[in-house]
Tab-separated table of C-alpha atoms and ligand atoms in Angstrom:
chain	number	residue	atom	x	y	z
A	188	UNK	CA	107.977	36.586	91.968
A	189	UNK	CA	105.922	33.756	90.517
A	190	UNK	CA	102.357	34.469	89.437
A	191	UNK	CA	100.243	31.411	88.641
A	192	UNK	CA	96.616	30.380	88.685
A	193	UNK	CA	94.905	27.073	89.263
A	194	UNK	CA	92.777	26.113	86.251
A	195	UNK	CA	91.439	22.758	87.350
A	196	UNK	CA	92.398	19.949	89.693
A	197	UNK	CA	96.073	19.191	88.904
A	198	UNK	CA	96.252	21.930	86.262
A	199	UNK	CA	97.897	25.362	86.553
A	200	UNK	CA	98.311	28.380	84.287
A	201	UNK	CA	101.994	29.355	84.282
A	202	UNK	CA	102.082	31.889	81.428
A	203	UNK	CA	102.707	35.601	81.486
A	204	UNK	CA	101.571	38.955	80.145
A	205	UNK	CA	103.316	41.548	78.037
A	206	UNK	CA	102.076	45.143	78.127
A	207	UNK	CA	105.255	46.445	76.522
A	208	UNK	CA	104.940	44.901	73.101
A	209	UNK	CA	103.490	47.538	70.758
A	210	UNK	CA	102.853	45.357	67.706
A	211	UNK	CA	101.980	41.661	67.579
A	212	UNK	CA	103.920	39.987	64.735
A	213	UNK	CA	105.460	43.472	64.469
A	214	UNK	CA	102.281	44.494	62.713
A	215	UNK	CA	99.089	44.490	64.793
A	216	UNK	CA	98.699	47.106	67.577
A	217	UNK	CA	98.324	45.798	71.113
A	218	UNK	CA	96.805	48.654	73.143
A	219	UNK	CA	95.819	46.208	75.889
A	220	UNK	CA	98.927	44.001	75.673
A	221	UNK	CA	98.883	40.252	75.196
A	222	UNK	CA	99.135	37.086	77.253
A	223	UNK	CA	101.201	34.028	76.442
A	224	UNK	CA	99.492	31.085	78.072
A	225	UNK	CA	101.162	27.901	79.169
A	226	UNK	CA	99.856	25.204	81.489
A	227	UNK	CA	101.324	22.553	83.779
A	228	UNK	CA	99.638	19.288	84.669
A	229	UNK	CA	100.789	17.699	87.924
A	230	UNK	CA	100.032	14.004	87.564
A	231	UNK	CA	102.203	10.921	88.160
A	232	UNK	CA	104.198	12.626	85.429
A	233	UNK	CA	104.558	16.385	85.113
A	234	UNK	CA	103.571	17.909	81.798
A	235	UNK	CA	104.001	21.396	80.374
A	236	UNK	CA	101.593	22.351	77.608
A	237	UNK	CA	103.485	24.721	75.281
A	238	UNK	CA	106.094	27.254	76.320
A	239	UNK	CA	105.994	31.050	75.940
A	240	UNK	CA	107.418	34.055	74.177
A	241	UNK	CA	110.978	35.017	75.002
A	242	UNK	CA	109.778	38.398	76.319
A	243	UNK	CA	108.219	36.798	79.399
A	244	UNK	CA	110.638	33.889	79.797
A	245	UNK	CA	111.950	34.943	83.205
A	246	UNK	CA	108.454	35.140	84.665
A	247	UNK	CA	107.542	31.892	82.931
A	248	UNK	CA	110.510	30.019	84.444
A	249	UNK	CA	109.682	31.300	87.932
A	250	UNK	CA	106.094	30.141	87.489
A	251	UNK	CA	107.123	26.661	86.367
A	252	UNK	CA	109.545	26.270	89.259
A	253	UNK	CA	106.911	27.359	91.758
A	254	UNK	CA	104.261	24.943	90.479
A	255	UNK	CA	106.661	22.015	90.148
A	256	UNK	CA	107.691	22.685	93.749
A	257	UNK	CA	110.828	20.553	93.600
A	258	UNK	CA	109.597	18.007	91.059
A	259	UNK	CA	111.235	17.735	87.679
A	260	UNK	CA	109.512	18.220	84.337
A	261	UNK	CA	108.842	14.969	82.489
A	262	UNK	CA	107.079	16.096	79.304
A	263	UNK	CA	106.449	19.121	77.145
A	264	UNK	CA	103.489	18.907	74.795
A	265	UNK	CA	104.157	21.393	72.010
A	266	UNK	CA	100.946	22.128	70.150
A	267	UNK	CA	102.363	25.045	68.154
A	268	UNK	CA	105.932	26.029	67.275
A	269	UNK	CA	105.480	29.709	66.365
A	270	UNK	CA	108.051	31.653	68.418
A	271	UNK	CA	105.445	33.521	70.481
A	272	UNK	CA	104.944	30.114	72.149
A	273	UNK	CA	108.023	28.049	71.411
A	274	UNK	CA	110.811	30.611	71.850
A	275	UNK	CA	111.477	29.455	75.422
A	276	UNK	CA	111.566	25.785	74.502
A	277	UNK	CA	115.328	25.333	74.631
A	278	UNK	CA	115.552	27.223	77.916
A	279	UNK	CA	113.194	24.619	79.396
A	280	UNK	CA	115.332	21.792	77.983
A	281	UNK	CA	118.441	23.307	79.575
A	282	UNK	CA	116.791	23.530	82.994
A	283	UNK	CA	115.010	20.166	82.819
A	284	UNK	CA	117.398	18.032	80.744
A	285	UNK	CA	115.327	14.854	81.077
A	286	UNK	CA	112.225	16.407	79.535
A	287	UNK	CA	110.683	14.732	76.483
A	288	UNK	CA	108.913	16.748	73.789
A	289	UNK	CA	105.595	15.463	72.464
A	290	UNK	CA	104.672	17.004	69.111
A	291	UNK	CA	103.788	16.317	65.489
A	292	UNK	CA	106.415	15.329	62.937
A	293	UNK	CA	106.115	18.714	61.256
A	294	UNK	CA	106.579	20.486	64.586
A	295	UNK	CA	109.895	18.677	65.085
A	296	UNK	CA	111.020	19.851	61.642
A	297	UNK	CA	110.154	23.438	62.526
A	298	UNK	CA	111.964	23.192	65.871
A	299	UNK	CA	115.132	22.218	64.040
A	300	UNK	CA	114.614	25.029	61.535
A	301	UNK	CA	114.485	27.469	64.440
A	302	UNK	CA	117.764	26.053	65.719
A	303	UNK	CA	116.582	23.992	68.697
A	304	UNK	CA	118.678	20.956	69.614
A	305	UNK	CA	115.999	18.313	70.050
A	306	UNK	CA	117.657	15.098	68.820
A	307	UNK	CA	116.703	12.166	71.036
A	308	UNK	CA	114.129	14.262	72.890
A	309	UNK	CA	111.080	14.016	70.645
A	310	UNK	CA	108.107	11.677	70.842
A	311	UNK	CA	106.233	12.163	67.588
A	312	UNK	CA	102.453	11.861	67.665
A	313	UNK	CA	99.800	11.849	65.000
A	314	UNK	CA	96.036	12.218	64.738
A	315	UNK	CA	94.217	10.172	67.357
A	316	UNK	CA	97.295	9.061	69.309
A	317	UNK	CA	96.829	8.920	73.056
A	318	UNK	CA	99.094	9.129	76.064
A	319	UNK	CA	98.584	8.546	79.756
A	320	UNK	CA	100.372	10.683	82.342
A	321	UNK	CA	98.887	8.772	85.302
A	322	UNK	CA	95.350	9.776	86.179
A	323	UNK	CA	95.056	11.940	83.062
A	324	UNK	CA	94.812	10.513	79.576
A	325	UNK	CA	95.105	12.799	76.591
A	326	UNK	CA	94.327	12.519	72.898
A	327	UNK	CA	96.220	14.409	70.212
A	328	UNK	CA	94.156	15.977	67.449
A	329	UNK	CA	95.860	17.564	64.475
A	330	UNK	CA	94.724	21.045	63.467
A	331	UNK	CA	96.839	21.945	60.426
A	332	UNK	CA	96.751	25.638	59.437
A	333	UNK	CA	95.087	26.725	62.654
A	334	UNK	CA	97.357	28.655	62.339
A	335	UNK	CA	100.503	26.874	61.056
A	336	UNK	CA	100.760	23.425	59.414
A	337	UNK	CA	102.298	21.657	62.417
A	338	UNK	CA	99.532	22.613	64.844
A	339	UNK	CA	97.704	20.090	66.968
A	340	UNK	CA	95.384	20.460	69.921
A	341	UNK	CA	95.429	18.186	72.943
A	342	UNK	CA	92.295	16.925	74.671
A	343	UNK	CA	92.410	15.641	78.228
A	344	UNK	CA	89.770	12.906	78.271
A	345	UNK	CA	89.894	12.762	82.065
A	346	UNK	CA	88.679	16.287	82.795
A	347	UNK	CA	87.483	17.595	79.398
A	348	UNK	CA	90.191	20.237	79.067
A	349	UNK	CA	91.083	21.174	75.500
A	350	UNK	CA	94.508	22.753	74.970
A	351	UNK	CA	93.491	24.590	71.827
A	352	UNK	CA	96.732	26.261	70.639
A	353	UNK	CA	95.953	29.561	68.828
A	354	UNK	CA	92.280	28.664	68.414
A	355	UNK	CA	89.975	30.572	70.783
A	356	UNK	CA	92.779	32.997	71.646
A	357	UNK	CA	92.637	36.772	71.834
A	358	UNK	CA	94.767	39.877	71.979
A	359	UNK	CA	94.750	41.532	75.418
A	360	UNK	CA	96.734	40.911	78.594
A	361	UNK	CA	94.902	39.144	81.393
A	362	UNK	CA	95.479	41.698	84.164
A	363	UNK	CA	94.914	39.147	86.904
A	364	UNK	CA	91.766	37.682	85.379
A	365	UNK	CA	92.093	34.313	83.685
A	366	UNK	CA	88.588	32.934	83.165
A	367	UNK	CA	85.872	34.131	80.804
A	368	UNK	CA	83.476	34.492	83.756
A	369	UNK	CA	85.831	36.929	85.477
A	370	UNK	CA	85.416	39.572	82.758
A	371	UNK	CA	82.689	41.375	80.869
A	372	UNK	CA	83.595	39.739	77.565
A	373	UNK	CA	81.081	41.582	75.384
A	374	UNK	CA	82.189	44.930	76.774
A	375	UNK	CA	85.931	44.475	77.203
A	376	UNK	CA	87.146	41.545	75.088
A	377	UNK	CA	85.094	40.804	71.997
A	378	UNK	CA	86.707	43.495	69.808
A	379	UNK	CA	90.219	42.232	70.531
A	380	UNK	CA	89.149	38.584	70.222
A	381	UNK	CA	87.625	39.315	66.834
A	382	UNK	CA	90.654	41.328	65.736
A	383	UNK	CA	92.948	38.487	66.819
A	384	UNK	CA	90.981	35.768	65.051
A	385	UNK	CA	90.310	37.632	61.808
A	386	UNK	CA	93.850	38.917	61.305
A	387	UNK	CA	95.826	35.948	62.586
A	388	UNK	CA	93.732	32.918	61.688
A	389	UNK	CA	91.113	34.505	59.391
A	390	UNK	CA	92.614	33.196	56.166
A	391	UNK	CA	92.218	29.608	57.326
A	392	UNK	CA	88.446	29.418	57.801
A	393	UNK	CA	88.047	25.944	56.243
A	394	UNK	CA	90.747	24.577	58.567
A	395	UNK	CA	89.021	26.112	61.584
A	396	UNK	CA	85.741	24.595	60.400
A	397	UNK	CA	87.469	21.190	60.255
A	398	UNK	CA	88.707	21.636	63.825
A	399	UNK	CA	85.239	22.725	65.019
A	400	UNK	CA	83.833	19.545	63.486
A	401	UNK	CA	86.336	17.421	65.399
A	402	UNK	CA	85.688	19.432	68.573
A	403	UNK	CA	81.934	18.860	68.293
A	404	UNK	CA	82.542	15.155	68.994
A	405	UNK	CA	84.354	15.887	72.267
A	406	UNK	CA	82.865	16.597	75.665
A	407	UNK	CA	84.807	19.825	76.200
A	408	UNK	CA	84.463	21.390	79.641
A	409	UNK	CA	87.321	23.906	79.518
A	410	UNK	CA	89.185	25.563	76.657
A	411	UNK	CA	92.776	26.559	77.378
A	412	UNK	CA	94.092	28.669	74.473
A	413	UNK	CA	97.603	30.043	74.066
A	414	UNK	CA	96.448	33.681	74.278
A	415	UNK	CA	93.703	35.334	76.276
A	416	UNK	CA	91.042	33.914	78.527
A	417	UNK	CA	90.422	30.343	79.620
A	418	UNK	CA	86.809	29.399	78.868
A	419	UNK	CA	85.196	27.278	81.572
A	420	UNK	CA	81.511	27.950	80.876
A	421	UNK	CA	79.242	29.417	78.207
A	422	UNK	CA	81.433	27.703	75.594
A	423	UNK	CA	78.596	27.805	73.068
A	424	UNK	CA	78.876	31.596	72.844
A	425	UNK	CA	82.494	31.501	71.710
A	426	UNK	CA	82.079	28.404	69.543
A	427	UNK	CA	79.281	30.190	67.701
A	428	UNK	CA	81.508	33.228	67.082
A	429	UNK	CA	84.210	30.956	65.722
A	430	UNK	CA	81.719	29.191	63.507
A	431	UNK	CA	80.562	32.536	62.063
A	432	UNK	CA	84.040	33.964	61.585
A	433	UNK	CA	85.471	30.792	60.047
A	434	UNK	CA	82.561	30.397	57.639
A	435	UNK	CA	82.887	34.086	56.679
A	436	UNK	CA	79.319	34.818	57.723
A	437	UNK	CA	78.736	38.369	58.990
A	438	UNK	CA	77.819	38.787	62.633
A	439	UNK	CA	75.551	41.769	62.032
A	440	UNK	CA	73.364	43.243	59.366
A	441	UNK	CA	74.903	46.662	59.006
A	442	UNK	CA	76.903	48.987	56.797
A	443	UNK	CA	80.580	49.688	57.222
A	444	UNK	CA	81.658	52.697	55.170
A	445	UNK	CA	85.401	52.778	54.573
A	446	UNK	CA	86.537	55.980	52.919
A	447	UNK	CA	89.840	57.131	51.450
A	448	UNK	CA	89.818	60.907	51.261
A	449	UNK	CA	92.703	63.348	50.686
A	450	UNK	CA	91.008	66.705	51.361
A	451	UNK	CA	87.698	65.746	52.908
A	452	UNK	CA	85.511	65.731	49.799
A	453	UNK	CA	85.188	61.940	49.574
A	454	UNK	CA	84.631	61.879	53.338
A	455	UNK	CA	81.861	64.435	52.914
A	456	UNK	CA	80.180	62.264	50.269
A	457	UNK	CA	80.550	59.212	52.538
A	458	UNK	CA	78.908	61.187	55.356
A	459	UNK	CA	76.065	62.080	53.053
A	460	UNK	CA	75.497	58.413	52.243
A	461	UNK	CA	75.673	57.413	55.921
A	462	UNK	CA	73.082	60.063	56.794
A	463	UNK	CA	70.729	58.869	54.053
A	464	UNK	CA	71.032	55.263	55.262
A	465	UNK	CA	70.210	56.245	58.828
A	466	UNK	CA	67.318	58.467	57.728
A	467	UNK	CA	65.920	55.480	55.857
A	468	UNK	CA	66.034	53.357	59.001
A	469	UNK	CA	69.422	51.584	58.785
A	470	UNK	CA	70.968	52.743	62.060
A	471	UNK	CA	73.748	50.182	62.144
A	472	UNK	CA	76.242	52.258	60.159
A	473	UNK	CA	79.916	52.760	61.022
A	474	UNK	CA	82.480	54.902	59.200
A	475	UNK	CA	86.230	54.442	59.077
A	476	UNK	CA	88.937	56.629	57.568
A	477	UNK	CA	91.121	54.115	55.736
A	478	UNK	CA	94.184	56.366	56.163
A	479	UNK	CA	94.150	56.456	59.929
A	480	UNK	CA	92.445	53.248	61.001
A	481	UNK	CA	94.851	50.369	61.427
A	482	UNK	CA	94.266	47.567	58.936
A	483	UNK	CA	93.759	45.047	61.712
A	484	UNK	CA	90.744	47.049	62.970
A	485	UNK	CA	89.358	47.434	59.460
A	486	UNK	CA	89.644	43.698	58.852
A	487	UNK	CA	87.956	42.819	62.149
A	488	UNK	CA	85.074	45.162	61.410
A	489	UNK	CA	84.750	43.815	57.872
A	490	UNK	CA	84.295	40.305	59.309
A	491	UNK	CA	81.570	41.792	61.520
A	492	UNK	CA	79.300	43.645	59.085
A	493	UNK	CA	77.230	42.356	56.182
A	494	UNK	CA	77.688	45.390	53.898
A	495	UNK	CA	80.778	47.401	53.038
A	496	UNK	CA	80.878	50.672	51.144
A	497	UNK	CA	84.218	51.449	49.550
A	498	UNK	CA	84.392	55.228	49.059
A	499	UNK	CA	87.622	56.178	47.421
A	500	UNK	CA	89.441	58.974	45.668
A	501	UNK	CA	91.455	58.240	42.513
A	502	UNK	CA	95.190	58.617	43.076
A	503	UNK	CA	97.768	58.538	40.264
A	504	UNK	CA	94.999	57.036	38.112
A	505	UNK	CA	94.770	54.125	40.577
A	506	UNK	CA	93.066	53.201	43.837
A	507	UNK	CA	94.200	55.419	46.732
A	508	UNK	CA	97.077	53.355	48.227
A	509	UNK	CA	95.677	52.915	51.780
A	510	UNK	CA	92.399	51.673	50.258
A	511	UNK	CA	94.295	49.332	47.950
A	512	UNK	CA	96.173	47.957	50.933
A	513	UNK	CA	92.879	47.355	52.787
A	514	UNK	CA	91.226	45.563	49.855
A	515	UNK	CA	94.355	43.452	49.242
A	516	UNK	CA	94.422	42.430	52.909
A	517	UNK	CA	90.745	41.497	52.745
A	518	UNK	CA	91.561	39.355	49.725
A	519	UNK	CA	94.621	37.794	51.369
A	520	UNK	CA	92.499	36.835	54.378
A	521	UNK	CA	89.993	35.088	52.133
A	522	UNK	CA	87.077	37.303	53.161
A	523	UNK	CA	83.839	36.279	51.452
A	524	UNK	CA	80.069	36.655	51.465
A	525	UNK	CA	79.785	40.434	51.697
A	526	UNK	CA	77.714	42.945	49.768
A	527	UNK	CA	79.885	45.750	48.467
A	528	UNK	CA	78.848	49.218	47.291
A	529	UNK	CA	81.174	51.577	45.488
A	530	UNK	CA	81.541	55.354	45.618
A	531	UNK	CA	84.387	56.856	43.645
A	532	UNK	CA	85.864	60.318	43.345
A	533	UNK	CA	88.239	61.814	40.785
A	534	UNK	CA	88.929	65.332	39.550
A	535	UNK	CA	89.768	64.594	35.938
A	536	UNK	CA	89.701	60.846	35.311
A	537	UNK	CA	87.899	58.888	38.065
A	538	UNK	CA	89.237	55.321	38.007
A	539	UNK	CA	88.996	54.006	41.538
A	540	UNK	CA	85.432	52.659	41.133
A	541	UNK	CA	86.244	50.504	38.142
A	542	UNK	CA	89.477	49.262	39.698
A	543	UNK	CA	87.876	48.470	43.057
A	544	UNK	CA	85.069	46.620	41.291
A	545	UNK	CA	87.621	44.501	39.426
A	546	UNK	CA	89.589	43.743	42.572
A	547	UNK	CA	86.585	42.826	44.691
A	548	UNK	CA	85.298	40.782	41.744
A	549	UNK	CA	88.310	38.495	42.179
A	550	UNK	CA	87.182	37.587	45.697
A	551	UNK	CA	84.806	34.722	46.509
A	552	UNK	CA	81.051	35.200	46.887
A	553	UNK	CA	81.078	38.977	46.876
A	554	UNK	CA	77.961	40.771	45.668
A	555	UNK	CA	78.843	44.141	44.159
A	556	UNK	CA	75.843	46.433	43.824
A	557	UNK	CA	75.276	47.738	40.306
A	558	UNK	CA	74.434	51.256	41.406
A	559	UNK	CA	77.595	53.214	41.835
A	560	UNK	CA	78.191	56.880	42.589
A	561	UNK	CA	80.960	58.708	40.775
A	562	UNK	CA	81.668	62.248	41.856
A	563	UNK	CA	83.950	64.863	40.344
A	564	UNK	CA	86.083	66.444	43.083
A	565	UNK	CA	83.159	66.987	45.457
A	566	UNK	CA	79.535	65.934	45.832
A	567	UNK	CA	76.987	68.392	44.401
A	568	UNK	CA	73.205	68.827	44.267
A	569	UNK	CA	73.266	67.002	40.940
A	570	UNK	CA	74.667	63.883	42.707
A	571	UNK	CA	71.817	63.671	45.215
A	572	UNK	CA	69.609	61.446	43.081
A	573	UNK	CA	72.402	58.927	42.519
A	574	UNK	CA	73.293	58.945	46.207
A	575	UNK	CA	69.646	58.330	47.060
A	576	UNK	CA	69.531	55.428	44.641
A	577	UNK	CA	72.701	53.947	46.120
A	578	UNK	CA	71.315	54.149	49.659
A	579	UNK	CA	68.029	52.568	48.491
A	580	UNK	CA	69.991	49.876	46.736
A	581	UNK	CA	71.971	49.060	49.889
A	582	UNK	CA	68.852	48.907	52.053
A	583	UNK	CA	66.951	46.776	49.526
A	584	UNK	CA	69.850	44.336	49.363
A	585	UNK	CA	69.481	43.751	53.127
A	586	UNK	CA	65.922	42.452	52.846
B	879	FEO	FE1	100.160	32.664	68.944
B	879	FEO	FE2	100.391	31.186	65.766
B	879	FEO	O1	100.968	31.841	67.443
C-alpha cells in the first residue's frame, strides 16, 4: 500500500522508512531506524527529487505510482549518488523509460561507476544553472563534499523549497511524522540528528560552511533533506546547530569524561574526578565507558561538549585500543577547538598519557591542559592533591 505525504502545493514526499537496518553504512547503530526521503513535484512536467535505498524500493515504487496517478515521470533530479539514495535509480529508468536525469557531471561519472546505464539520459548541470518545470523554476547549487564530491542541492525559487541532499538530515525513521513541528525535536530527535551529522558529514565542516553561506542568500521556506524530518518553520534553530557543528564550536560548556578501564580502577579514578568537578560547581559532566559506548555516540557527544577528559589505562605499552580507536576517529573527523585533560593509568610503565598527548597534539586547535594525573594501578590518597589540581585546572580553563 502506498504511503505518501503532501509537503507543499504540488510537492509530495514519496520516500520510505527502514526499521530493520541495524547499522547505517554497516557501522553506525540505528536504534530508531532511518528514513530515505524522496519527493515528487507535479507541475507541467513531473519531477522526482532523488531516489531511495534498495531496501525500501518496493514501497518507494508504489508511492511514486500513486502520486503520479497515471502520469509518466519526466525528470529525476539526482542531488546525491550514494547508494542509500541512488540504488533505485535504474529501477525508475526501467519503469519510466522516457525519464531524463538532471545531475552534476561528477554524479554521472559515479552513476556509471555503480553500473547504471544512463547514456543519452543525462542533462548535466553546474553551479547556478536553472530549469523550469512549468510553474516551478529551480536553481542548482553545487555542494561538493556535503557529503560526496558530486553533491548539489536544488532550490525551488517558486516556493522556497530547498532539496538539501544529506545536509540537515538525521538518523531515525519518521513513524508517520514528517515535519519538524510534528515532533518534540529537542526531546526525541536532536541526539540522532547530531550523531548523523557529526559521524557522516562531520569531517567536511568547511564544505558545510560554504553551503550555509550560499543558503544564507536564499529565501528558504522549507528544507527537504534526504533523511529525517522536513523543516517548514523554525529553520534558524537547525541552521544554528549546523553552523556550530560545521565550525567545530562546542554546543555546551561541559566536561565529557571518556574512560578506558580494564578492571575498574581507571573508572574509579574517573569517577573521583567527576565528583570533584561537580562539587566545585561544574554540574554538566557526563561519563562514557569507551569500551561499551559506540564510537558514533562518543563522536556526537564530543562535538557537543567543550571539554574532554581522556582517562586511559596503558595496554601493551600503548593506548588502550578502544581509546585509540576513539581518538583516531576524532582526528579523522577533523574535530577541533576542544580543551583536553589527561588521566593515565599503568601498573609498571604508564605510557598512555604521553601517547594520547602526542596524538591529540596532531589535531587542530586543541588545548591540552598541562596538569595531568598519572596513577599506578589504582588511585590512592597520595593522588588526591593531583586530582584536585586537575579538576581546578579544568574549571579555570572554562572561565
Ligand atoms: Fe544519505 Fe551521503 O548519503
